[in-house]
Tab-separated table of C-alpha atoms in Angstrom:
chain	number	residue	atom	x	y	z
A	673	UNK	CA	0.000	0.000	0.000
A	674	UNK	CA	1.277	3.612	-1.092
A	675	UNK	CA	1.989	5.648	1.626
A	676	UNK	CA	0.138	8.736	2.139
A	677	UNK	CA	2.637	12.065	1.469
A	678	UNK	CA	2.011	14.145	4.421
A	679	UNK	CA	3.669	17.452	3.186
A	680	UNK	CA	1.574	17.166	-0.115
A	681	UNK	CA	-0.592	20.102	0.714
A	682	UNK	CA	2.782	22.477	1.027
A	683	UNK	CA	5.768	21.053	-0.526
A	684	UNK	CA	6.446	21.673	-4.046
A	685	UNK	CA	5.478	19.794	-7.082
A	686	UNK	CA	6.949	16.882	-8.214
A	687	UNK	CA	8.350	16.160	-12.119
A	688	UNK	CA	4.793	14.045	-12.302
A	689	UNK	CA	2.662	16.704	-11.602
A	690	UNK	CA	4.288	18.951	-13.680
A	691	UNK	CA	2.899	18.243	-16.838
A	692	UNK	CA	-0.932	18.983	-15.598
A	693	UNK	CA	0.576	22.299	-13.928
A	694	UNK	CA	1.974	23.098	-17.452
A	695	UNK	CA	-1.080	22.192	-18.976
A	696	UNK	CA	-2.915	24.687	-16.757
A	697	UNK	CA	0.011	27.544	-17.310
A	698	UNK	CA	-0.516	27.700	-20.752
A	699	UNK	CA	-4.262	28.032	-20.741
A	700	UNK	CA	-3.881	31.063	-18.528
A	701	UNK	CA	-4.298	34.223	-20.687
A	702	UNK	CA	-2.851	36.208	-17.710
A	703	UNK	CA	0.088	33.405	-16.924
A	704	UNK	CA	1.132	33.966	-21.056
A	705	UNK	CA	0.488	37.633	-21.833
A	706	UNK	CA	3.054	38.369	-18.428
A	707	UNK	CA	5.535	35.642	-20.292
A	708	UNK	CA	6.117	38.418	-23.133
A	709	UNK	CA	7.298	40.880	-20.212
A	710	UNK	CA	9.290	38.308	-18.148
A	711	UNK	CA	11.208	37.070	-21.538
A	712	UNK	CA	10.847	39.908	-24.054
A	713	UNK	CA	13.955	38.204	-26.113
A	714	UNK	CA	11.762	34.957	-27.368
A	715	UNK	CA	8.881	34.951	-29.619
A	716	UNK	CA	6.221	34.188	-27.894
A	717	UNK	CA	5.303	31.003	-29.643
A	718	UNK	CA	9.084	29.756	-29.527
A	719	UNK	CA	8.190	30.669	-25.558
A	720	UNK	CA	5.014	27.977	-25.103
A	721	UNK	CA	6.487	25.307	-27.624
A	722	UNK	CA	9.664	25.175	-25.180
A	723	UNK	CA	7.157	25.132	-22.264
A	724	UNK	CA	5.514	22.642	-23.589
A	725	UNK	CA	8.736	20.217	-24.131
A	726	UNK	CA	9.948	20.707	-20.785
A	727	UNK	CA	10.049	17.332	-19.088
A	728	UNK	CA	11.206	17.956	-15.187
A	729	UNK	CA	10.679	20.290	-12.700
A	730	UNK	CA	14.794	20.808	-13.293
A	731	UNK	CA	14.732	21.652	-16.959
A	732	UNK	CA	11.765	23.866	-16.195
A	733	UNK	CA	13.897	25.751	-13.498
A	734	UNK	CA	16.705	26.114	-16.136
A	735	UNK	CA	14.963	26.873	-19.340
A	736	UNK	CA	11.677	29.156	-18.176
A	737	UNK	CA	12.479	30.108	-14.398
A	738	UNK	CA	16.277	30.931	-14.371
A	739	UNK	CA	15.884	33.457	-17.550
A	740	UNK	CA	12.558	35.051	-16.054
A	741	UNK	CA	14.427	35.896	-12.735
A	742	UNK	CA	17.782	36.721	-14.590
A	743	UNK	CA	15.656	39.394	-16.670
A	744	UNK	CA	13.902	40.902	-13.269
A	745	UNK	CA	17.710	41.224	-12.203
A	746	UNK	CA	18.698	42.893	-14.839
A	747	UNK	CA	15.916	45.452	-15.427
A	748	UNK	CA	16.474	46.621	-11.955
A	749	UNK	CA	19.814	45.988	-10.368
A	750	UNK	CA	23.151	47.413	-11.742
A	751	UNK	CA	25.051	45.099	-10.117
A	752	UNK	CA	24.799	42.099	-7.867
A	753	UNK	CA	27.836	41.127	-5.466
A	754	UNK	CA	28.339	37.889	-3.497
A	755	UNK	CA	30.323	37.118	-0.417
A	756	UNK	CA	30.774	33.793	2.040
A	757	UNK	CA	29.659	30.729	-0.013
A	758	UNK	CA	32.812	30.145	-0.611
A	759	UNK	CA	33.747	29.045	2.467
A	760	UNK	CA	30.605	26.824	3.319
A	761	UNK	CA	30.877	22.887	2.756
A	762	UNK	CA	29.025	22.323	-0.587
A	763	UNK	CA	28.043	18.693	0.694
A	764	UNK	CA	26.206	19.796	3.451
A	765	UNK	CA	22.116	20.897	3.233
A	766	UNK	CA	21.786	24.389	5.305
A	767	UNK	CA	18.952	26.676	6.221
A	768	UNK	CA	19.833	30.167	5.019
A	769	UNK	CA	17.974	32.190	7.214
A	770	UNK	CA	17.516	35.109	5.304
A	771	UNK	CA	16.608	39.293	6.326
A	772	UNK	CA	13.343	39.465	4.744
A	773	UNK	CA	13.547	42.760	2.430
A	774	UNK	CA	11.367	41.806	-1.345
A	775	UNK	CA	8.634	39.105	-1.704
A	776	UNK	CA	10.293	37.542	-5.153
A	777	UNK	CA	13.948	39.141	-5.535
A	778	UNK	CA	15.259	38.090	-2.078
A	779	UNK	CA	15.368	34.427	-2.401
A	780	UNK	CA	15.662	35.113	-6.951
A	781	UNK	CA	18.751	36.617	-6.689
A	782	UNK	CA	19.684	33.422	-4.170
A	783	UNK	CA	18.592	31.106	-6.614
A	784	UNK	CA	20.363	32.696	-9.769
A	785	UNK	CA	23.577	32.460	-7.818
A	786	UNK	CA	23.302	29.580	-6.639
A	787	UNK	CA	22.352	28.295	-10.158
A	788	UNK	CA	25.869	30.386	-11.608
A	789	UNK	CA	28.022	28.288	-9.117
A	790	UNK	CA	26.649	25.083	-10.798
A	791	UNK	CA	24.708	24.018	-7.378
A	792	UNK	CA	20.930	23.260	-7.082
A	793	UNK	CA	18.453	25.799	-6.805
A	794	UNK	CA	17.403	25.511	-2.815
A	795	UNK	CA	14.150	25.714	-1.853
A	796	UNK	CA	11.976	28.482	-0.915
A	797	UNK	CA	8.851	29.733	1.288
A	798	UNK	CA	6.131	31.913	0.141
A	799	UNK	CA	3.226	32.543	2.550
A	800	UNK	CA	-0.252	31.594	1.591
A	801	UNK	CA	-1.577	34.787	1.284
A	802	UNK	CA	-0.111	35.475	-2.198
A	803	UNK	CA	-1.199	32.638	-3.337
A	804	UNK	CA	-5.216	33.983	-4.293
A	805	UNK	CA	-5.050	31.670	-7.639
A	806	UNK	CA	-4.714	28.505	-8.957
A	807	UNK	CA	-1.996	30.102	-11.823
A	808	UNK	CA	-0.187	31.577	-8.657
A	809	UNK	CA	-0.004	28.117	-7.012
A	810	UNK	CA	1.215	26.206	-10.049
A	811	UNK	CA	4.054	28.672	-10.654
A	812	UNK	CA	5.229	28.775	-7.023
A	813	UNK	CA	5.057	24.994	-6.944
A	814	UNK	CA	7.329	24.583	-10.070
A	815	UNK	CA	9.716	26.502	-9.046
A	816	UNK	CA	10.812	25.167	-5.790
A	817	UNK	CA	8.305	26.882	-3.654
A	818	UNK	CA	6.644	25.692	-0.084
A	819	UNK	CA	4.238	27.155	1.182
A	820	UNK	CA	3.547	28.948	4.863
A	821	UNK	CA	-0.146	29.397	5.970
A	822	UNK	CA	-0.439	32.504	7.099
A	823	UNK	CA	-3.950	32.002	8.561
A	824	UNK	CA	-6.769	29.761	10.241
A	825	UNK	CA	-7.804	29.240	13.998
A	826	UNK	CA	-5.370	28.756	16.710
A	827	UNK	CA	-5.653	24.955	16.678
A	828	UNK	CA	-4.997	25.400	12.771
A	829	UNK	CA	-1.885	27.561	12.963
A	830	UNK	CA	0.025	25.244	15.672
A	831	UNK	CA	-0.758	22.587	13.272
A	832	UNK	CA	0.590	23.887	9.945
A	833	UNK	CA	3.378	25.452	11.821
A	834	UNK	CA	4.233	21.689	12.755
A	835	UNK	CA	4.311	20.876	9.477
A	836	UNK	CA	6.228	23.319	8.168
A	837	UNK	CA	9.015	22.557	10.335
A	838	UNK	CA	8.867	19.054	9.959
A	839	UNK	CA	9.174	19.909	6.301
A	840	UNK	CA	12.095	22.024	6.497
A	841	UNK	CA	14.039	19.408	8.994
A	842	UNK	CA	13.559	16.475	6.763
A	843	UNK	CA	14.863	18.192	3.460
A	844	UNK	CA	18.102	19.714	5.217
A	845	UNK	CA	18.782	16.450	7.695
A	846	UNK	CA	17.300	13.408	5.694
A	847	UNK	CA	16.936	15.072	2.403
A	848	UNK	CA	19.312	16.948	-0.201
A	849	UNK	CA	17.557	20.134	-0.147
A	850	UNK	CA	19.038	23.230	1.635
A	851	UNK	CA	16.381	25.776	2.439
A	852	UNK	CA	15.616	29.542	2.194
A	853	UNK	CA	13.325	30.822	5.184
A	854	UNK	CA	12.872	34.467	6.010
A	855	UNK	CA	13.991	35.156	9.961
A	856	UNK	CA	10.627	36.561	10.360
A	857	UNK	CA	6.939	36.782	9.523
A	858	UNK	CA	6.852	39.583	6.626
A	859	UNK	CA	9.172	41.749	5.359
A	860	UNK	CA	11.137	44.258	7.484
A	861	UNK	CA	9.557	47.486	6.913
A	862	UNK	CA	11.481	49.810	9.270
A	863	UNK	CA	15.440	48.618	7.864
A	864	UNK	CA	15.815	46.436	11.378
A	865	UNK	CA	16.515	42.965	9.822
A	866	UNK	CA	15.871	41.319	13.206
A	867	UNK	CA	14.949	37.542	14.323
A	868	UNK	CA	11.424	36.608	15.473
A	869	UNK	CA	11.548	33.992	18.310
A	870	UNK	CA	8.210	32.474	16.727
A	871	UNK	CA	10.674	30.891	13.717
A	872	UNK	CA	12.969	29.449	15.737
A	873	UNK	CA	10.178	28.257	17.946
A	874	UNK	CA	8.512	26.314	14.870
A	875	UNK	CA	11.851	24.852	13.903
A	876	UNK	CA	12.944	23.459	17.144
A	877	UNK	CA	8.935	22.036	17.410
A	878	UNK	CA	9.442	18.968	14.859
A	879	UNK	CA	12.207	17.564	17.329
A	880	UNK	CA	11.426	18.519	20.444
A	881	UNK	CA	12.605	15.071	22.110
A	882	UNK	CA	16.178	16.403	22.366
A	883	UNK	CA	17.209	19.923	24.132
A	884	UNK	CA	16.673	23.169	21.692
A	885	UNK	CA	20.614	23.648	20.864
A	886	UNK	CA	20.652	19.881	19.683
A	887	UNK	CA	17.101	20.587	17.326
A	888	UNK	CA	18.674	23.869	16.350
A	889	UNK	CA	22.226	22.766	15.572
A	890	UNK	CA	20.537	19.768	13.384
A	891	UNK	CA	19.532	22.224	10.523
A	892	UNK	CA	23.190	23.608	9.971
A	893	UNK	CA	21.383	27.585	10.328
A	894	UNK	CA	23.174	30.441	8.316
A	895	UNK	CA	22.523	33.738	8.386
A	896	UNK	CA	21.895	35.016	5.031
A	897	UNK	CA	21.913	38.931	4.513
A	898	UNK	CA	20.930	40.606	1.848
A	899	UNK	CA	20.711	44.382	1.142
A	900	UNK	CA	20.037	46.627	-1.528
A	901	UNK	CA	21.309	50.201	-2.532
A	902	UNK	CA	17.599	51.467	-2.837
A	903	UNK	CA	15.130	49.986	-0.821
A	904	UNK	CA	12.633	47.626	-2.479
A	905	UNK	CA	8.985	49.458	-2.281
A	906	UNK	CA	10.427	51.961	0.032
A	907	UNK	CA	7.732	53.954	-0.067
A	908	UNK	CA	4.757	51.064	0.346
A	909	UNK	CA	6.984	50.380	3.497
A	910	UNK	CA	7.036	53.806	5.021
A	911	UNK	CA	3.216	54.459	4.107
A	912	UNK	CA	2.294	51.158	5.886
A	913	UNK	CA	4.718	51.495	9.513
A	914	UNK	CA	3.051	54.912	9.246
A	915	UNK	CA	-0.252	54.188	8.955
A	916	UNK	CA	-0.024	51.227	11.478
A	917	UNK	CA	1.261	53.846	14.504
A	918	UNK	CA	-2.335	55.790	13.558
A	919	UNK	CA	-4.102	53.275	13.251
A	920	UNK	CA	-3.031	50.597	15.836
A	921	UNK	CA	-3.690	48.320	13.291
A	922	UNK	CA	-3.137	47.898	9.622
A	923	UNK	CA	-4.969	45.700	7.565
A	924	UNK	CA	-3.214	44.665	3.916
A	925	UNK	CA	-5.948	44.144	1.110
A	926	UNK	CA	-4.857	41.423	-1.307
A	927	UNK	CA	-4.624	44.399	-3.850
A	928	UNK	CA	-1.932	45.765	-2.070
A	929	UNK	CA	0.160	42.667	-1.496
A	930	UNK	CA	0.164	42.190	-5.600
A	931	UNK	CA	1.204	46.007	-5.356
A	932	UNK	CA	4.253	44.757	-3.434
A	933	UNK	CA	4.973	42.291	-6.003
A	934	UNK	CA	5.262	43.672	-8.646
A	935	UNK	CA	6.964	47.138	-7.327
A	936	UNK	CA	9.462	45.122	-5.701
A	937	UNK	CA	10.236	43.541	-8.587
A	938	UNK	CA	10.732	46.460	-10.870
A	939	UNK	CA	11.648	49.167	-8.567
A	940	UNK	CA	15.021	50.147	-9.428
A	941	UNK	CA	17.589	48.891	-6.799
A	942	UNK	CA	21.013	49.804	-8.234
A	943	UNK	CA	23.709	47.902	-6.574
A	944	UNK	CA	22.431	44.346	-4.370
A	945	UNK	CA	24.729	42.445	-2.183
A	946	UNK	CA	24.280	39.232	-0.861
A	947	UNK	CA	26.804	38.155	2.404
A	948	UNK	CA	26.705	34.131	3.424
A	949	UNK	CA	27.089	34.120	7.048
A	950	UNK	CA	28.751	31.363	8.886
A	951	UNK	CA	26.839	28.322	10.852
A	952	UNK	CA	26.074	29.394	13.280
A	953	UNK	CA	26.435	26.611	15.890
A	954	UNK	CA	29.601	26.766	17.232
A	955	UNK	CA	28.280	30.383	18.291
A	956	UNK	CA	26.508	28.723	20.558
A	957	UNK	CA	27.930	28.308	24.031
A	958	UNK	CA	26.395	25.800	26.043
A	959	UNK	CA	27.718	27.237	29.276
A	960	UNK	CA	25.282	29.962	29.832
A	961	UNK	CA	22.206	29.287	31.859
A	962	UNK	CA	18.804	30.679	31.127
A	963	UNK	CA	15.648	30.286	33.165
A	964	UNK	CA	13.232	29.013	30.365
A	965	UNK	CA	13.459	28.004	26.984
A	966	UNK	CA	12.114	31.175	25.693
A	967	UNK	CA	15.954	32.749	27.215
A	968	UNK	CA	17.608	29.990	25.331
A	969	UNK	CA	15.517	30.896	21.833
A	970	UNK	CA	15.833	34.646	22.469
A	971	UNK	CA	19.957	34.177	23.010
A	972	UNK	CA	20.197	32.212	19.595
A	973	UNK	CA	18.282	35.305	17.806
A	974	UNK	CA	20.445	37.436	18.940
A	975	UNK	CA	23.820	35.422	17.661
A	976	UNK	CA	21.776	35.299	14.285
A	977	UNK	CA	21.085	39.151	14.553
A	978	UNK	CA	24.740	39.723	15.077
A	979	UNK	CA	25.624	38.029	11.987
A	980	UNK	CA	22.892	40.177	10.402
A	981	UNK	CA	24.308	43.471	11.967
A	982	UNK	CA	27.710	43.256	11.070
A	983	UNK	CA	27.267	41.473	7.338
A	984	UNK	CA	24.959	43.939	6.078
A	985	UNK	CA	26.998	45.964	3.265
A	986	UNK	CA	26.137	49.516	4.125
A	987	UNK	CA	26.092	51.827	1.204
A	988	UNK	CA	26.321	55.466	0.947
A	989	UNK	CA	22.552	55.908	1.056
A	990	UNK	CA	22.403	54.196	4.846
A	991	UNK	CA	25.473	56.888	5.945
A	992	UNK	CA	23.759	59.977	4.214
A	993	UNK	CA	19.968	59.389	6.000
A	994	UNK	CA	21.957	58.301	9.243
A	995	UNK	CA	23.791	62.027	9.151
A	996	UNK	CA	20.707	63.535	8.246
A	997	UNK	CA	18.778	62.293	11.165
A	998	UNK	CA	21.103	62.935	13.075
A	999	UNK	CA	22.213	66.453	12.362
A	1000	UNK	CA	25.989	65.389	11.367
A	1001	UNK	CA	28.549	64.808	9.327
A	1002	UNK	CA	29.472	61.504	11.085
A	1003	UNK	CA	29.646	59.381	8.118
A	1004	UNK	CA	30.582	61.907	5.356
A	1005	UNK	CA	33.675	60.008	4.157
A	1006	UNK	CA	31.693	57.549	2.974
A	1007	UNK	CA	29.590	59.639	0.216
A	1008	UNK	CA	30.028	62.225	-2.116
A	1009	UNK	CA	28.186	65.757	-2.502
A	1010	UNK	CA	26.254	63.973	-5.732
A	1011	UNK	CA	25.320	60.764	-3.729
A	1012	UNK	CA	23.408	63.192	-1.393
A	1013	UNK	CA	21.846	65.075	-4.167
A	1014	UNK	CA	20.739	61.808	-5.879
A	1015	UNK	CA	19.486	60.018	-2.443
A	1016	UNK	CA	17.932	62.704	-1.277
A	1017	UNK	CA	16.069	63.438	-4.769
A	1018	UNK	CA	14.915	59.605	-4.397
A	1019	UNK	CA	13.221	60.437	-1.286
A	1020	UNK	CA	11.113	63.597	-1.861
A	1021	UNK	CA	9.778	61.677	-5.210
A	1022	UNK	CA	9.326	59.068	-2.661
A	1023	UNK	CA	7.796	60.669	0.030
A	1024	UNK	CA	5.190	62.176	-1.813
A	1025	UNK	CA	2.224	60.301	-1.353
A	1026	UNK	CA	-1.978	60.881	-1.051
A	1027	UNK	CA	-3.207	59.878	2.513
A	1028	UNK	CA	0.752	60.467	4.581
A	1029	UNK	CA	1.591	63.757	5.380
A	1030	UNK	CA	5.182	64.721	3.201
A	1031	UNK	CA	6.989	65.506	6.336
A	1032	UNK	CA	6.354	62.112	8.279
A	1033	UNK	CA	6.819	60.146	4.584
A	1034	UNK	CA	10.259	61.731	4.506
A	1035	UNK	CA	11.278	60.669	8.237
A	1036	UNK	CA	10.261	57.081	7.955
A	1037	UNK	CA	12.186	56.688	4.505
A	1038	UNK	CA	15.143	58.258	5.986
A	1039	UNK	CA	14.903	56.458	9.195
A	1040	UNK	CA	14.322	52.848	7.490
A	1041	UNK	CA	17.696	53.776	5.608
A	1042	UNK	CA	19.516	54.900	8.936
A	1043	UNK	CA	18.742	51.283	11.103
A	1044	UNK	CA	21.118	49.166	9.308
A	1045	UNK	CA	23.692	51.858	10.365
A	1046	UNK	CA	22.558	52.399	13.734
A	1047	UNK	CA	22.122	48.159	14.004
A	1048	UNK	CA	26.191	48.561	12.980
A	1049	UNK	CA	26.864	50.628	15.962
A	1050	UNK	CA	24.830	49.080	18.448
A	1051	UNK	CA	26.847	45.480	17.939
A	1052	UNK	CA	30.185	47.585	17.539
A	1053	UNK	CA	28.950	49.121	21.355
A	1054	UNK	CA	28.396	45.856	22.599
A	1055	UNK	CA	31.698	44.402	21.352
A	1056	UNK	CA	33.972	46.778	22.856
């Protein structure tokens, strides 16, 4: 008797589903007029007839995937710098634990690198929410995407969260999958790339039969920082921390999460880099007593966090809006007159938005550019 696949409901598809997937894909109008965007260079006919030939969810990573996200990177990033895989063991399955700053281009420029070294594509989570179709589904599930429900009752949640992590743990210990997993729920919206407790609370909860540094240590965790010259959806970000302190409470629409999408996947970005941490378990001193569990969770955040702090690659942008708030010239080696013209042009065009007041626009965008800086200092303060 076959067994039953209990992560069929999340995991990705599988090179014998694929075929019905692509069957669906190309009967989308909406899936095939956006192919024409996301691969202007191929006829569109050429496009479908290779689609349809594709025969594994591998060659449809490397002929339709790979030169869709290799496009996005190249409409909107000048250039895209990589640091610290190098030194990582290449047969060993990791989670890269990953600051959370674009919906698609974080873990896309991952995978593209990954593919330019000649390793697998690793696999990646997308929450629930953005998937609203059947078309959406189909091309997260081809291309290496798992998914994270992002709602349901209590009961519901501690289930799929269960799930999830049981997912995760048997690709990277059992399996030959490493894994990309944001170190928080949602993007960071303020520039403060820091750890929720609730992720390392649903990985440690699929082995929970051996102490938390044992369960943690297990899934070979890496810090994985990314950053970008110019904010992806800067503004979108600002609006919404704003309108959340006015509101107590902000409430995406699905409209708005699509808005996200797509801005973050055209807004213009300049220069990206990408900074492989190290594993972080010999970090991890065993020495130290905590009272609870929640101690023990909260100290491993913070060794993640300090990877975070002192990989991200601060660009003149982060100095200049630093300085600014600040009423200095702290920083002013590190940009030119004409970097402050240009960033500061960026945000008034930014900042000027409908229902935020110009003033309060213009604070948040220069204070979500100032916290990596300020998260620089803080570890350098702690260190000395």
């Amino acid at each position: 008797m076959q067994k039953t696949d209990p992560f069929i409901e999340i995991r990705p598809y599988k090179d014998e589903e694929l075929p019905m997937a692509i069957n669906r894909l190309i009967k989308n109008k909406g899936f095939i007029s956006s192919l024409v965007n996301f691969i202007p260079q191929v006829p569109l006919n050429i496009l479908i007839k290779k689609i349809k030939r594709v025969q594994n969810i591998s060659e449809f990573q490397e002929e339709i995937f790979v030169p869709i996200c290799q496009n996005l990177i190249e409409r909107s990033i000048d250039n895209v710098t990589v640091s610290g895989y190098e030194a990582l063991d290449k047969s060993k399955n990791y989670l890269f634990l990953a600051n959370h700053r674009d919906i698609i281009m974080d873990s896309a420029i991952l995978q593209i690198y990954l593919k330019s070294q000649h390793d697998k594509i690793c696999l990646s989570c997308i929450g629930n929410n953005l998937l609203s179709s059947q078309v959406l589904t189909d091309v997260a599930k081809v291309c290496n995407m798992f998914t994270i429900t992002r709602n349901g009752t209590a009961r519901e949640m501690v289930t799929n969260s269960k799930l999830v992590s049981e997912y995760i743990r048997s690709n990277i210990v059992s399996g030959s999958n490493s894994i990309w997993l944001a170190q928080r729920n949602g993007r960071t919206k303020d520039g403060m790339d820091k750890t929720q407790q609730s992720v390392l609370k649903m990985l440690y909860n699929s082995k929970k039969d051996v102490d938390i540094y044992t369960s943690l240590k297990q899934l070979n965790i890496v810090p994985l920082t990314i950053s970008y010259e110019f904010e992806p959806c800067d503004n979108l970000k600002a609006r919404e921390v704003l309108l959340t302190k006015k509101n107590k409470k902000y409430v995406k629409t699905q409209e708005e999460d699509f808005k996200s999408m797509s801005a973050g996947i055209f807004d213009y970005k300049s220069q990206v880099h990408l900074q492989f941490g190290h594993v972080i378990n010999n970090d991890i001193d065993e020495s130290l007593t905590f009272s609870c569990d929640n101690e023990k969770l909260q100290y491993i955040c913070s060794l993640i966090d300090k990877q975070m702090y002192s990989n991200y690659h601060l660009f003149p942008n982060n100095f200049i809006a630093y300085d600014m708030l600040n009423n200095s010239n702290q920083f002013q080696e590190h940009y030119t007159d004409m970097h402050k013209r240009d960033f500061m042009q960026h945000i008034r065009k930014r900042a000027n938005i409908d229902d935020v007041v110009f003033f309060k626009m213009k604070q948040q965008l220069l204070t979500m550019y100032a916290n990596p800086v300020k998260s620089f200092l803080s570890l350098k303060l702690k260190n000395q």
